[in-house]
Coordinates of C-alpha atoms in Angstrom, one line a residue:
X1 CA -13.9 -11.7 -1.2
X2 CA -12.0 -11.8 -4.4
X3 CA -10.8 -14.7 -6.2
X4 CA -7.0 -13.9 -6.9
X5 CA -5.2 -16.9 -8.3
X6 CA -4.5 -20.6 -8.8
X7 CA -0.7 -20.1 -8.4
X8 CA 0.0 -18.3 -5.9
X9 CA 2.5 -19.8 -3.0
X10 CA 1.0 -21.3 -0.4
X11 CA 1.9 -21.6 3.6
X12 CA 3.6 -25.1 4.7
X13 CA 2.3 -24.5 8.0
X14 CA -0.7 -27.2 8.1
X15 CA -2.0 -25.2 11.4
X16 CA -2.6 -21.9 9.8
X17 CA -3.5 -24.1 6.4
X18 CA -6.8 -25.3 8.2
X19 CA -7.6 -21.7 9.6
X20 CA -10.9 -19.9 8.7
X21 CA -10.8 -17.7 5.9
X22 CA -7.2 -18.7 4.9
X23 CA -5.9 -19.2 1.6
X24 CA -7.0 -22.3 0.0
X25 CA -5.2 -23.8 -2.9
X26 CA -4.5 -27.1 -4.4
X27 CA -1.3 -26.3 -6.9
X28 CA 2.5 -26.3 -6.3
X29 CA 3.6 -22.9 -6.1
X30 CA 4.7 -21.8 -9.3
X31 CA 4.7 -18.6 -11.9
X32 CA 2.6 -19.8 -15.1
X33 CA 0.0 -17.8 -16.7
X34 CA -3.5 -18.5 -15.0
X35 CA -5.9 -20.8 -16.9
X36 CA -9.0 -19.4 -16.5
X37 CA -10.6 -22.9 -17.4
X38 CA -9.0 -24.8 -14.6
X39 CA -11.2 -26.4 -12.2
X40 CA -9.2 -26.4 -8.8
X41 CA -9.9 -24.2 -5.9
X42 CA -8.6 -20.2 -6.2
X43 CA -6.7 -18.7 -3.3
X44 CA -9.4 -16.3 -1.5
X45 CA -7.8 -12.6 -1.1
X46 CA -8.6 -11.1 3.0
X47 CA -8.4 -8.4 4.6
X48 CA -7.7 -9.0 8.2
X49 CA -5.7 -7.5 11.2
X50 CA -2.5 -9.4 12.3
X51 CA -3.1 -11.7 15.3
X52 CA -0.4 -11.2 17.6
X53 CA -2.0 -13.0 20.3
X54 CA -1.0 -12.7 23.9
X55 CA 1.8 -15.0 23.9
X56 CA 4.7 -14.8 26.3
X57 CA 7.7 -12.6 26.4
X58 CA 11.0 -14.7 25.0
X59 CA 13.2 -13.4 27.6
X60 CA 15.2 -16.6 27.6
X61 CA 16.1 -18.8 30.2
X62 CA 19.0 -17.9 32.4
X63 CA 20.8 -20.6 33.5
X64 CA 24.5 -22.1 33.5
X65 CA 27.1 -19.6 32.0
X66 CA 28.7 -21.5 29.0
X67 CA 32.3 -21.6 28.3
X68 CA 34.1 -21.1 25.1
X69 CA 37.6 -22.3 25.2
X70 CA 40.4 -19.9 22.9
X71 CA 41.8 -21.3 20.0
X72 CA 44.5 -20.0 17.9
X73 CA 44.1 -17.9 14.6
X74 CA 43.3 -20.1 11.7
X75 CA 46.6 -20.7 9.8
X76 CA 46.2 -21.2 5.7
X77 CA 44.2 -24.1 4.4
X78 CA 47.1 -26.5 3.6
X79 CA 48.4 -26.2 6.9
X80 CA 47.8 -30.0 8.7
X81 CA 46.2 -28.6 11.6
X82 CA 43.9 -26.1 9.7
X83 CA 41.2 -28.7 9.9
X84 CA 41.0 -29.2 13.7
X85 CA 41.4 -25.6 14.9
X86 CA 38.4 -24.7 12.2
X87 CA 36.1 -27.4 13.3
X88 CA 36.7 -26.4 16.9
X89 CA 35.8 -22.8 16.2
X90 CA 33.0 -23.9 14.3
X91 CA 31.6 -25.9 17.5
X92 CA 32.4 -22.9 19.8
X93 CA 30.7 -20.7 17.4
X94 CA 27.6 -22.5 17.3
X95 CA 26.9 -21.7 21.0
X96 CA 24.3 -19.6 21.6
X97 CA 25.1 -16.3 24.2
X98 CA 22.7 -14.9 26.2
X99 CA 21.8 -11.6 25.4
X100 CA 18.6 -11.1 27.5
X101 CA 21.4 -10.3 30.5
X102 CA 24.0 -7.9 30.4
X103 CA 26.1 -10.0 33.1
X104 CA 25.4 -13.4 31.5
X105 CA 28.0 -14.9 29.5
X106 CA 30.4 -12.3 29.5
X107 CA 33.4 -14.0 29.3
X108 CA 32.3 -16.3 26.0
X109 CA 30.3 -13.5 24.1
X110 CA 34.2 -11.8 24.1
X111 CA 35.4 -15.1 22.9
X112 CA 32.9 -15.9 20.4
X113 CA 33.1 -12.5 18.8
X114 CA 37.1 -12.8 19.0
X115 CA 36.6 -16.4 17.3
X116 CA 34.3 -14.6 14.5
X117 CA 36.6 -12.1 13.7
X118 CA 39.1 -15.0 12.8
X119 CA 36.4 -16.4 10.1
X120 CA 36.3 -12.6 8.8
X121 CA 40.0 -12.6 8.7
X122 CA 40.5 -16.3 6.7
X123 CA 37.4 -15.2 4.3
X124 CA 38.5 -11.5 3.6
X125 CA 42.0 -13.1 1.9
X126 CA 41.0 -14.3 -1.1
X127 CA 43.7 -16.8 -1.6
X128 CA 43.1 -18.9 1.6
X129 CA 39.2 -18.5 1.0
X130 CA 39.3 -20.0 -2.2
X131 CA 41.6 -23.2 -1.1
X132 CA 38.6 -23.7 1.6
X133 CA 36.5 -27.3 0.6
X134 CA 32.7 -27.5 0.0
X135 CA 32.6 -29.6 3.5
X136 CA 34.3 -26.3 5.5
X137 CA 31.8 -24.1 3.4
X138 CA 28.6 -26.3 4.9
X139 CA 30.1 -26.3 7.9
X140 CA 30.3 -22.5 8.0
X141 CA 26.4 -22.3 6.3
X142 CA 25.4 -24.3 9.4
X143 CA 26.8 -22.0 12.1
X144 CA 25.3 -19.0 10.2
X145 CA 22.3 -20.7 10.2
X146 CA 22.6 -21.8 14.2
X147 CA 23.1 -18.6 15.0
X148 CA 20.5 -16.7 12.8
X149 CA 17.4 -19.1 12.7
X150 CA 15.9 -18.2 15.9
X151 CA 12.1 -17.2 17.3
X152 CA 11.0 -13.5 17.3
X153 CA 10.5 -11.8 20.4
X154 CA 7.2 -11.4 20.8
X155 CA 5.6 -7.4 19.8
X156 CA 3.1 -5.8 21.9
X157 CA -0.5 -5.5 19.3
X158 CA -0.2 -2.3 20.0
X159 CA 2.7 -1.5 17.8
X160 CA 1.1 -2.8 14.9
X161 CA -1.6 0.7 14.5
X162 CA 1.9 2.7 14.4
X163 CA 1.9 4.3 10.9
X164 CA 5.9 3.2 10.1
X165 CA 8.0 -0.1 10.5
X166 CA 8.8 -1.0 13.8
X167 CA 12.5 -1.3 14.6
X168 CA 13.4 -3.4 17.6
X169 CA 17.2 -4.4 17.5
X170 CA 18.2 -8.0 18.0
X171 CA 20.1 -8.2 21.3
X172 CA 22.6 -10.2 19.4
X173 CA 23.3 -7.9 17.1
X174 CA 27.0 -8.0 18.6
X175 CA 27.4 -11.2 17.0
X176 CA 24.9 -11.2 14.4
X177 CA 26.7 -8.2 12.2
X178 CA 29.7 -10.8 12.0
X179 CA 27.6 -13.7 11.1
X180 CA 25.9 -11.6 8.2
X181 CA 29.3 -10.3 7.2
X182 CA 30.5 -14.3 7.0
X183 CA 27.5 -14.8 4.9
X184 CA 27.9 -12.1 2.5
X185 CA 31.7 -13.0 1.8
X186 CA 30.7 -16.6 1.3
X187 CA 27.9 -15.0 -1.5
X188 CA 30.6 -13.2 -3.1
X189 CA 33.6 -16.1 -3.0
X190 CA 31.7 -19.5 -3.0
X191 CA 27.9 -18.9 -4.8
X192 CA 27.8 -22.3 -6.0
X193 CA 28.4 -24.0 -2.9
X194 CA 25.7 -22.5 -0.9
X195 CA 22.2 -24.4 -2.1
X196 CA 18.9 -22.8 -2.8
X197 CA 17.6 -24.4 -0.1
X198 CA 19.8 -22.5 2.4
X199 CA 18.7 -19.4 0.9
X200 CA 15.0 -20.2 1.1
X201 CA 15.8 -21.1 4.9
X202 CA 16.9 -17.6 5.8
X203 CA 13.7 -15.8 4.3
X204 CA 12.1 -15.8 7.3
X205 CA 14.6 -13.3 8.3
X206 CA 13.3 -11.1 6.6
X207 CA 10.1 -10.5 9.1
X208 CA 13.0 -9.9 11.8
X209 CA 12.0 -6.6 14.2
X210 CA 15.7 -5.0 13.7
X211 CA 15.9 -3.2 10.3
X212 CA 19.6 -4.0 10.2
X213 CA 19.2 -7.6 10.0
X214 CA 16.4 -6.8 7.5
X215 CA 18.8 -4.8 5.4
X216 CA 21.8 -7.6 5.5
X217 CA 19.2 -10.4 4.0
X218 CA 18.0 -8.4 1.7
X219 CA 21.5 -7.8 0.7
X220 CA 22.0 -12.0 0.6
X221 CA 19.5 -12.5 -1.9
X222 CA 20.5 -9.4 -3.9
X223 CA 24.1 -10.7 -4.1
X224 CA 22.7 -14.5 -4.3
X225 CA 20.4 -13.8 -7.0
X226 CA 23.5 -11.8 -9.0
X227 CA 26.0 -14.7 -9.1
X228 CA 23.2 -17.1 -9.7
X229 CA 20.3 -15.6 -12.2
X230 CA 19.4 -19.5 -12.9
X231 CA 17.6 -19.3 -9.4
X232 CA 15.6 -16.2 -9.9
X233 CA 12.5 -17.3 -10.5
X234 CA 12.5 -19.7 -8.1
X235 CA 14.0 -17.2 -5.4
X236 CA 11.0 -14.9 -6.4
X237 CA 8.4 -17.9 -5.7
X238 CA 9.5 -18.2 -2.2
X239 CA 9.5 -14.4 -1.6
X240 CA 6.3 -14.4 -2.9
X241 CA 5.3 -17.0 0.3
X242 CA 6.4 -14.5 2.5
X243 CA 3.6 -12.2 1.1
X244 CA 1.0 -14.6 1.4
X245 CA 2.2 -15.5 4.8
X246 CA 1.7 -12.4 5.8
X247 CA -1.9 -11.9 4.3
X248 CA -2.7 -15.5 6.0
X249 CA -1.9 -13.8 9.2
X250 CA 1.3 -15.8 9.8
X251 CA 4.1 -13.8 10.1
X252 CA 4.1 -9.8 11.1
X253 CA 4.5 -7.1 8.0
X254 CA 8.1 -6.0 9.2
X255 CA 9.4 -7.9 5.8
X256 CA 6.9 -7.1 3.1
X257 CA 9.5 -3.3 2.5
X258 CA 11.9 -5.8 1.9
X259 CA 10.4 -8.6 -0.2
X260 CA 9.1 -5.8 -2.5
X261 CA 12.7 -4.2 -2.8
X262 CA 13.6 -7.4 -4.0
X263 CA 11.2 -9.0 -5.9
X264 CA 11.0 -5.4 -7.5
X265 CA 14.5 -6.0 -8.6
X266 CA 14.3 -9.5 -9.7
X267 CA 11.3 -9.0 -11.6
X268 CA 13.4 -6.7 -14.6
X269 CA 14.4 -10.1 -16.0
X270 CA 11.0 -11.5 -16.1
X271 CA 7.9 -11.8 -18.9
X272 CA 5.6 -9.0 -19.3
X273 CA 3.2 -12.4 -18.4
X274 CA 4.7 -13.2 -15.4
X275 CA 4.5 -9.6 -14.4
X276 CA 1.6 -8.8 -14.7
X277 CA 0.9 -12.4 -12.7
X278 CA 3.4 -10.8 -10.2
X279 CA 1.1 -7.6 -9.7
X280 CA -2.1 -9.1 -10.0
X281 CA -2.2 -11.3 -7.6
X282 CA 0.8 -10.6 -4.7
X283 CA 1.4 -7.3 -5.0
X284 CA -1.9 -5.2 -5.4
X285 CA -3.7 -7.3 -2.4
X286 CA -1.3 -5.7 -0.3
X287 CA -3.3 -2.6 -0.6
X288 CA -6.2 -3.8 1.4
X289 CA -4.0 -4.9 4.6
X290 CA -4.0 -2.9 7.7
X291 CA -0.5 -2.4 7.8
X292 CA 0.4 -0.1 4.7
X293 CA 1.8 2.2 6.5
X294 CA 4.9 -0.1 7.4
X295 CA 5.4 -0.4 3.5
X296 CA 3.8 2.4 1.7
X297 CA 7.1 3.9 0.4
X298 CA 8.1 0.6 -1.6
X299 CA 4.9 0.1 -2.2
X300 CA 4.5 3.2 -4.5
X301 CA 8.1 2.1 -6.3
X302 CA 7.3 -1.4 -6.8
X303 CA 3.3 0.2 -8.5
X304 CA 5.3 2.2 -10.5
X305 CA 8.0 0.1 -12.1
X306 CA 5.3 -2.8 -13.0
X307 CA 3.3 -0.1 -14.7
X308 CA 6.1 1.3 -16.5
X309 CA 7.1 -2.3 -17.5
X310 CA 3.6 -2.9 -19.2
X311 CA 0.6 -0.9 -20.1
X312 CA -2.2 -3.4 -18.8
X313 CA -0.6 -3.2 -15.4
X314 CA -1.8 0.6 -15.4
X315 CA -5.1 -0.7 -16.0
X316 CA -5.0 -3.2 -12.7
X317 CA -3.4 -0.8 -10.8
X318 CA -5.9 1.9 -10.9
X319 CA -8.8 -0.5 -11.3
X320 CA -7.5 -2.3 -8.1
X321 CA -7.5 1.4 -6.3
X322 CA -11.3 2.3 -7.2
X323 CA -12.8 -1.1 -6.8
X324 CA -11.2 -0.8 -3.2
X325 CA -11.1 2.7 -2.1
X326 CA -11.0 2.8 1.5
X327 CA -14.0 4.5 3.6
X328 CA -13.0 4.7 6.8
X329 CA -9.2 4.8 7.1
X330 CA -8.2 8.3 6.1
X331 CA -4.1 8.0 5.8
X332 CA -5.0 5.1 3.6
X333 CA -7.4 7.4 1.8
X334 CA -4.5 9.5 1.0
X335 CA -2.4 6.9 0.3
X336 CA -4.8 5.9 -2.3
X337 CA -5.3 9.1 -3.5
X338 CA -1.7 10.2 -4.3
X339 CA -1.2 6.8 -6.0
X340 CA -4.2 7.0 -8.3
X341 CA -3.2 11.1 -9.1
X342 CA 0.1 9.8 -10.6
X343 CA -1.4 6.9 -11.9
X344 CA -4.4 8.4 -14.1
X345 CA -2.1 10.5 -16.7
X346 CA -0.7 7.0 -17.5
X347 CA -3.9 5.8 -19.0
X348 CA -4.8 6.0 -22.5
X349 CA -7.7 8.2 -23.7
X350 CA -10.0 5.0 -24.4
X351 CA -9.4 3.4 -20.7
X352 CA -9.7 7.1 -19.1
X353 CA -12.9 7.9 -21.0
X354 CA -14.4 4.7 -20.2
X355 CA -13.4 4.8 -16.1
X356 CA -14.7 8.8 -15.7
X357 CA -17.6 8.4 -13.5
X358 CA -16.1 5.8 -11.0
X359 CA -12.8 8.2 -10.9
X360 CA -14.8 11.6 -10.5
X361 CA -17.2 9.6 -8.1
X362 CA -14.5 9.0 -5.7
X363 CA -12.5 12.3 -6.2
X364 CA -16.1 14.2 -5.6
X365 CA -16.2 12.4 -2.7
X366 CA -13.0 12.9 -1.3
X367 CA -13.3 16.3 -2.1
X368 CA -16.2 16.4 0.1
X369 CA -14.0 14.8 2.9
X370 CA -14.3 16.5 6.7
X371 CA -10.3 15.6 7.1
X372 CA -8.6 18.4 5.2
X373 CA -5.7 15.9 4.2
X374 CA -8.4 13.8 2.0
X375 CA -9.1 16.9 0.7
X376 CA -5.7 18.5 -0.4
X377 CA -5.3 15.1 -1.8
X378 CA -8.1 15.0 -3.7
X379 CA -8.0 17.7 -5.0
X380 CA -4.1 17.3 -6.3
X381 CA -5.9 15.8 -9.2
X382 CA -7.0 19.0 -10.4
X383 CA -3.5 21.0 -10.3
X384 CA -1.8 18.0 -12.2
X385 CA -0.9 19.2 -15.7
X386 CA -1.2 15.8 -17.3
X387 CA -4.3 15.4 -15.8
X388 CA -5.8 18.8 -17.1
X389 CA -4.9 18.1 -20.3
X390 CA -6.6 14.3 -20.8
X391 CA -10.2 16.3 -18.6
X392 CA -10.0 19.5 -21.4
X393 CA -10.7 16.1 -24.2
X394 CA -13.7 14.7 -22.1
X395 CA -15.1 17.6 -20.9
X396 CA -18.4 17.3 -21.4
X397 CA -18.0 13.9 -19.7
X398 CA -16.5 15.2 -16.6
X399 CA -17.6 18.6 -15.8
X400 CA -21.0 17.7 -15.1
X401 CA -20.1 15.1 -12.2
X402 CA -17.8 17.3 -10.9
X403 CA -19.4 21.1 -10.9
X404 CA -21.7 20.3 -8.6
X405 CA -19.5 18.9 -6.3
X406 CA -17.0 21.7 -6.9
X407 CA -19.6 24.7 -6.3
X408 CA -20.9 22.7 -3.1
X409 CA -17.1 22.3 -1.4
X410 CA -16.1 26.0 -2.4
X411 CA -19.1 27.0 -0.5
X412 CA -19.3 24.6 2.3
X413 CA -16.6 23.1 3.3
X414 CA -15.0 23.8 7.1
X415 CA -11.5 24.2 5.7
X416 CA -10.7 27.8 3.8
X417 CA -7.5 26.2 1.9
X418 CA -10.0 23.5 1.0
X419 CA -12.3 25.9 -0.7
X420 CA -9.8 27.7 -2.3
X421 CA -8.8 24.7 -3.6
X422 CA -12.0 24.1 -5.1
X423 CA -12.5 27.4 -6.5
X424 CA -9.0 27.0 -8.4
X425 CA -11.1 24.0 -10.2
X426 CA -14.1 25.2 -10.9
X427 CA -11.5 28.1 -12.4
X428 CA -10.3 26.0 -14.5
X429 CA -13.4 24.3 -15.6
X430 CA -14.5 27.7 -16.6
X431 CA -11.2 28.3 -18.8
X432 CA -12.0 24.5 -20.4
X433 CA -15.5 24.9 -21.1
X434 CA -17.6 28.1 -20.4
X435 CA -20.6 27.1 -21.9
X436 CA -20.7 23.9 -19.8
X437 CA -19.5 25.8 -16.3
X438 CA -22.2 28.6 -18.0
X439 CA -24.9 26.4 -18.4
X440 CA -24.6 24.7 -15.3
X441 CA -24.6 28.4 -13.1
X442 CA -27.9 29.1 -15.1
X443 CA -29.4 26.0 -14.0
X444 CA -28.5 26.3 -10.6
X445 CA -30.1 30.3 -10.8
X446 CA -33.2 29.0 -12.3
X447 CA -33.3 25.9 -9.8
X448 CA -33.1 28.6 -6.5
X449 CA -35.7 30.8 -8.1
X450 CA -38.2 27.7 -8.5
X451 CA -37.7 26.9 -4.9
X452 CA -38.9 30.4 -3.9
X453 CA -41.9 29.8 -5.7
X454 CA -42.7 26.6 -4.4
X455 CA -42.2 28.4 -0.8
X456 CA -44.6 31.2 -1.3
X457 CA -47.4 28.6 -3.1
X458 CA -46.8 26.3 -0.4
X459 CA -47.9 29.3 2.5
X460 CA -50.7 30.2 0.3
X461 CA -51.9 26.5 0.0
X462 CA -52.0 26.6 3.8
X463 CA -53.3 29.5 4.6
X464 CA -56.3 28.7 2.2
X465 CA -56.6 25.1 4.1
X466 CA -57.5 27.1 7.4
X467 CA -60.3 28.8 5.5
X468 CA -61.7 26.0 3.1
X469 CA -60.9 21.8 4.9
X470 CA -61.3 20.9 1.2
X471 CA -57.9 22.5 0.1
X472 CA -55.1 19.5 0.3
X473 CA -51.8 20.9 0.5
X474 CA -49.9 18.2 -0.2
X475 CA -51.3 18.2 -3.5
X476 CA -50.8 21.6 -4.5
X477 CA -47.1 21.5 -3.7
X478 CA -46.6 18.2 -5.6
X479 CA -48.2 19.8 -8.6
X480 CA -45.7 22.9 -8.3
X481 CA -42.7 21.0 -7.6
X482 CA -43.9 18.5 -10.5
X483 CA -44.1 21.7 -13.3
X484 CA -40.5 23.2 -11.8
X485 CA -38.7 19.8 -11.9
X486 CA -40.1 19.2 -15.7
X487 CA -38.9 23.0 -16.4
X488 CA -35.3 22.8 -15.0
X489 CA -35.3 19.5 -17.1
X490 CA -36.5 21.2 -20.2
X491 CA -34.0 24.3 -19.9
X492 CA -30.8 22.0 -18.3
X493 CA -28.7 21.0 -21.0
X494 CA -26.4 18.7 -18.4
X495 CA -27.8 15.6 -16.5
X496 CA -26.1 16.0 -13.5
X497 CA -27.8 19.1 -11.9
X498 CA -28.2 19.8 -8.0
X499 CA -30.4 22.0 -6.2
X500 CA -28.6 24.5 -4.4
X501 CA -27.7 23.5 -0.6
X502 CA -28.4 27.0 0.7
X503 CA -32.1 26.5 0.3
X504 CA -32.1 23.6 2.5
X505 CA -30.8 25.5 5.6
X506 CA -32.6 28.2 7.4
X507 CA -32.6 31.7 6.7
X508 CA -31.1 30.9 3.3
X509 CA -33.3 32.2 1.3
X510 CA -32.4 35.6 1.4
X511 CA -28.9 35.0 0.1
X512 CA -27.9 35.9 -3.5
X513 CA -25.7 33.1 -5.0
X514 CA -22.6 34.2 -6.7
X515 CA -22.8 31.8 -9.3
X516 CA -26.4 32.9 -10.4
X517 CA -24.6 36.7 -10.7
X518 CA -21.8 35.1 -12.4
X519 CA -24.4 32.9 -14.6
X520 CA -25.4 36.4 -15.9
X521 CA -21.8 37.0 -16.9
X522 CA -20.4 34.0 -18.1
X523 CA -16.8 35.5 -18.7
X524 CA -16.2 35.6 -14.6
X525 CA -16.4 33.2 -12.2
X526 CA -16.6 34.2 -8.4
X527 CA -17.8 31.7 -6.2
X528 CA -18.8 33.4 -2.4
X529 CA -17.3 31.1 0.2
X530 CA -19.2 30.5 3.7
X531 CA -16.9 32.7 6.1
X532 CA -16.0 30.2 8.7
X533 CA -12.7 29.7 10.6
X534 CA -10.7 26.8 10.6

C-alpha cells in the first residue's frame, strides 16, 4: 500500500468510514501543500474491485395514480396572483411520476411536463426572470433538487468488466431534461442566489447511469464555476470526494470521465503547488482501479495538461506508471504503455538517463509479451522520433538492456508483425551505434561456439566414465563452462550479454545464427526470423 496524503477529501459516510482497508484520515478536507513532518494518519491508496453487492432491483412501488391539477400560465412577476399560481406549480412539480410503468401516471406525467415547460417559458424572458425574488429562486432550487436527488437503480456486477462507461437512461428523463434546463437558466440569470451547498448536493449526480444527466451537471458546475471563480477551489475539494468515494468503493466509476473533465478545467486557475497536490494524490491513484476503461480517454487529457502545466508532474506521472505497471491485465498494459511512449520524450536528459533500466526493463518485457497488442505497443517506443533522438545520447546505456531482448523477439516471437517490429529496432540500434550492436553479435557468435564445445567435452567426459568409475563428469563440465564464462567475460565489452536461446532447444545446434554472419560484417544487419504462422 502507498501512503498518498494528509489532505485528501474524505467520505461523510461513517459506514464505509469504518470499513477495512478504507481511507483513513484525521484532517478537514482541504488543498494545502503536504507537511511531510505532520504526525496524523495518511490516507492509504487501494486497489480493489467495486462492490456492487446483490441488492434489490429499484423498480418502484406501484401504487395509487397521483393527480396533478392544471394551473394557468404564469403571468409576469408583479402580477398579484403571480405568487399563488407559482407556488402551486411548484407543489405539483415536486411530485414524483412513476416511470417504472408505461401506464402509470399518465395523465399527471402530461401535466407535470406541461407545468415545466411554463417554468422554461417565465425563465427564458429575461425581464420577468430577473423581477423573480431570492424566496421563488429556493423555491425553484428545491424542486430541482426533489426531482433529481434520487437512488440509482441498481447495475448488474457484471457490467462493471465492460471496457467503456455504461449508459443506462434515467426513465425520467422526460422530465428530467426540463429540470436540468431550469437549472442551467437559473446558473446563467441568478448565480448568486444558488449556494455552494446546493451545488455540492448535486455532485452525486454525477455517478448517475445515463450519460445525458452526466453531461447536464457537468455543464452546472462548468457554468457555476464561471459566474462564480470565488468558489473554485472549494468546488474542486468536493469533486475531489467523489474520487475518493469511488476508490473507497462507495459510489460506481460512471462519474470519474466527468469529475476529471472538470476538475481538469478548474485546475488552469490553480498553483503549480496545488497541482501537483491535485495529480499526486487524486488523479494518478486512478491508474490502479479496475475500471480504467470507463475513463481512459480523460484520463490521458487530464495526464497531459498537468504535465504540460509543470515539469515535476512529468516526473510523477511516469514514475507512478513504472512503479505500478500492470502484470496481468493486458488492455491496462496498453493503456500504460501508450501513456508512458508520449510521456518519455517529455523528460529531461538528467531524469531520462537516470530512469533507463526501470523503462527498458519494462519495454523488454512487454516486448516479450504473448498478446500481440502489448507488443505493438511496446514497441511504439522505438518508431517515436523524440524518443530516438534522447536513446542516440544514452546509447551505450540502453543498447545493452535492450539487444538482447531485441535479437530474442525478432527470432522468437509467435507474431510475424511483432518480429518485424523488432527487427526495425535492432535496425536502428545498428544505424546509432555499430560498434555496440557489433560487439554484441560477436559476443553472441563466440557465446554459441563455446556451447558447442562444452557439448562435445561433455560426451567425451561420459564416454570416459563408462571406461574409468574415477572420471566425475560433473566436474569436467564445470571446469569447461568455468574457462568459457571467464572468456566471453574477458572478450564482451557490454555487461548485459545472453546466451543464445537456440542452444537451449533441441536440434538447435546445427543452425547458423544470422547475427554471428552479420557479426562478421558489421555494416549489415539481417536477423533470421523463426518461420511460424500467426
Amino acid at each position: 500500500m502507498k501512503r498518498i496524503a494528509k489532505t485528501m477529501p474524505v467520505s461523510v459516510n461513517s459506514k464505509y468510514q469504518q470499513q477495512k482497508n478504507g481511507f483513513k484520515t484525521t484532517r478537514v478536507a482541504t488543498l494545502d501543500p503536504i507537511n511531510p513532518d505532520s504526525e496524523e494518519e495518511p490516507l492509504i491508496e487501494l486497489d480493489f474491485e467495486f462492490n456492487s453487492g446483490k441488492t434489490k432491483r429499484n423498480v418502484g412501488f406501484r401504487g395509487k395514480n397521483i393527480q396533478i391539477d392544471h394551473t394557468p400560465p404564469l403571468p409576469p412577476p408583479s402580477s398579484p396572483s403571480f405568487q399563488s399560481i407559482f407556488d402551486k406549480k411548484i407543489q405539483s412539480c415536486c411530485q414524483i411520476c412513476n416511470f417504472n410503468y408505461s401506464d402509470a401516471d399518465i395523465s399527471a406525467k402530461a401535466m407535470k411536463e406541461t407545468l415545466l415547460e411554463h417554468f422554461l417559458t417565465l425563465l427564458s424572458n429575461e425581464e420577468s426572470s430577473s423581477q423573480l425574488s431570492p424566496e421563488n429562486v429556493q423555491k425553484l432550487l428545491n424542486m430541482i433538487a426533489v426531482n433529481t436527488l434520487r437512488k440509482f437503480e441498481s447495475v448488474e456486477q457484471i457490467a462493471f468488466i465492460s471496457e467503456a462507461n455504461v449508459n443506462i437512461a434515467a426513465k425520467a428523463w422526460p422530465h428530467l431534461q426540463y429540470i436540468y434546463q431550469i437549472l442551467l437558466l437559473l446558473v446563467k440569470q441568478h448565480p448568486d442566489k444558488i449556494p455552494v451547498e446546493f451545488a455540492e448536493k448535486i455532485v452525486p449526480l454525477l455517478n448517475s447511469t445515463d450519460q445525458n444527466e452526466r453531461v447536464q451537471v457537468k455543464f452546472f458546475f462548468g457554468g457555476y464555476c464561471l459566474q462564480k471563480p470565488e468558489l473554485q477551489n472549494q468546488i474542486i475539494i468536493m469533486l475531489l470526494k467523489t474520487v475518493v468515494d469511488y476508490l473507497n468503493k462507495v459510489v460506481p466509476p460512471y462519474g470519474i470521465a466527468s469529475v476529471l473533465e472538470i476538475v481538469r478545467e478548474l485546475s488552469k486557475l490553480c498553483s503549480s503547488d496545488i497541482s501537483s497536490i491535485i495529480i499526486e494524490n487524486y488523479i494518478l491513484p486512478l491508474f490502479k482501479t479496475n475500471h480504467l476503461s470507463f475513463f481512459i480517454s480523460e484520463m490521458k487529457q487530464t495526464v497531459e495538461y498537468f504535465m504540460e502545466k509543470e515539469q515535476r508532474n512529468v516526473n510523477l506521472v511516469i514514475d507512478y506508471l513504472l512503479r505500478y505497471f500492470p502484470k496481468t491485465k493486458m488492455i491496462k498494459q496498453v493503456y500504460f504503455l501508450n501513456i508512458l511512449t508520449e510521456s518519455i520524450p517529455k523528460l529531461t536528459q538528467r531524469d531520462f538517463s537516470s530512469r533507463i533500466t526501470k523503462i527498458f526493463s519494462i519495454y523488454g518485457w512487454a516486448c516479450k509479451s504473448p498478446s500481440s497488442k502489448v507488443s505493438d505497443a511496446a514497441f511504439r517506443l522505438w518508431s517515436s522520433l523524440e524518443v530516438q533522438a534522447i536513446i542516440g545520447i544514452f546509447a551505450n546505456k540502453v543498447f545493452p538492456i535492450a539487444l538482447p531482448i531485441l535479437f530474442s523477439v525478432a527470432q522468437d516471437h509467435w507474431s510475424q508483425g511483432v518480429r518485424q517490429n523488432a527487427v526495425k529496432a535492432i535496425e536502428f540500434a545498428n544505424k546509432t551505434d555499430k560498434k555496440i550492436v557489433t560487439e554484441f553479435q560477436q559476443s553472441r557468435g563466440f557465446m554459441n561456439k563455446e556451447s558447442e564445445e562444452a557439448s562435445k567435452w561433455e560426451k567425451i567426459a561420459e564416454l570416459a566414465s563408462i571406461r574409468d568409475k574415477n572420471v566425475n563428469v560433473q566436474k569436467i563440465v564445470e571446469s569447461f563452462t568455468n574457462r568459457a564464462l571467464d572468456n566471453v567475460q574477458h572478450l564482451q565489452p557490454i555487461q548485459h550479454s545472453q546466451t543464445n536461446i537456440d542452444n537451449a532447444r533441441p536440434g538447435a545446434s546445427g543452425r547458423k545464427l544470422s547475427a554471428l554472419q552479420a557479426g562478421k560484417n558489421g555494416s549489415a544487419i539481417i536477423v533470421q526470423p523463426k518461420f511460424c504462422y500467426k
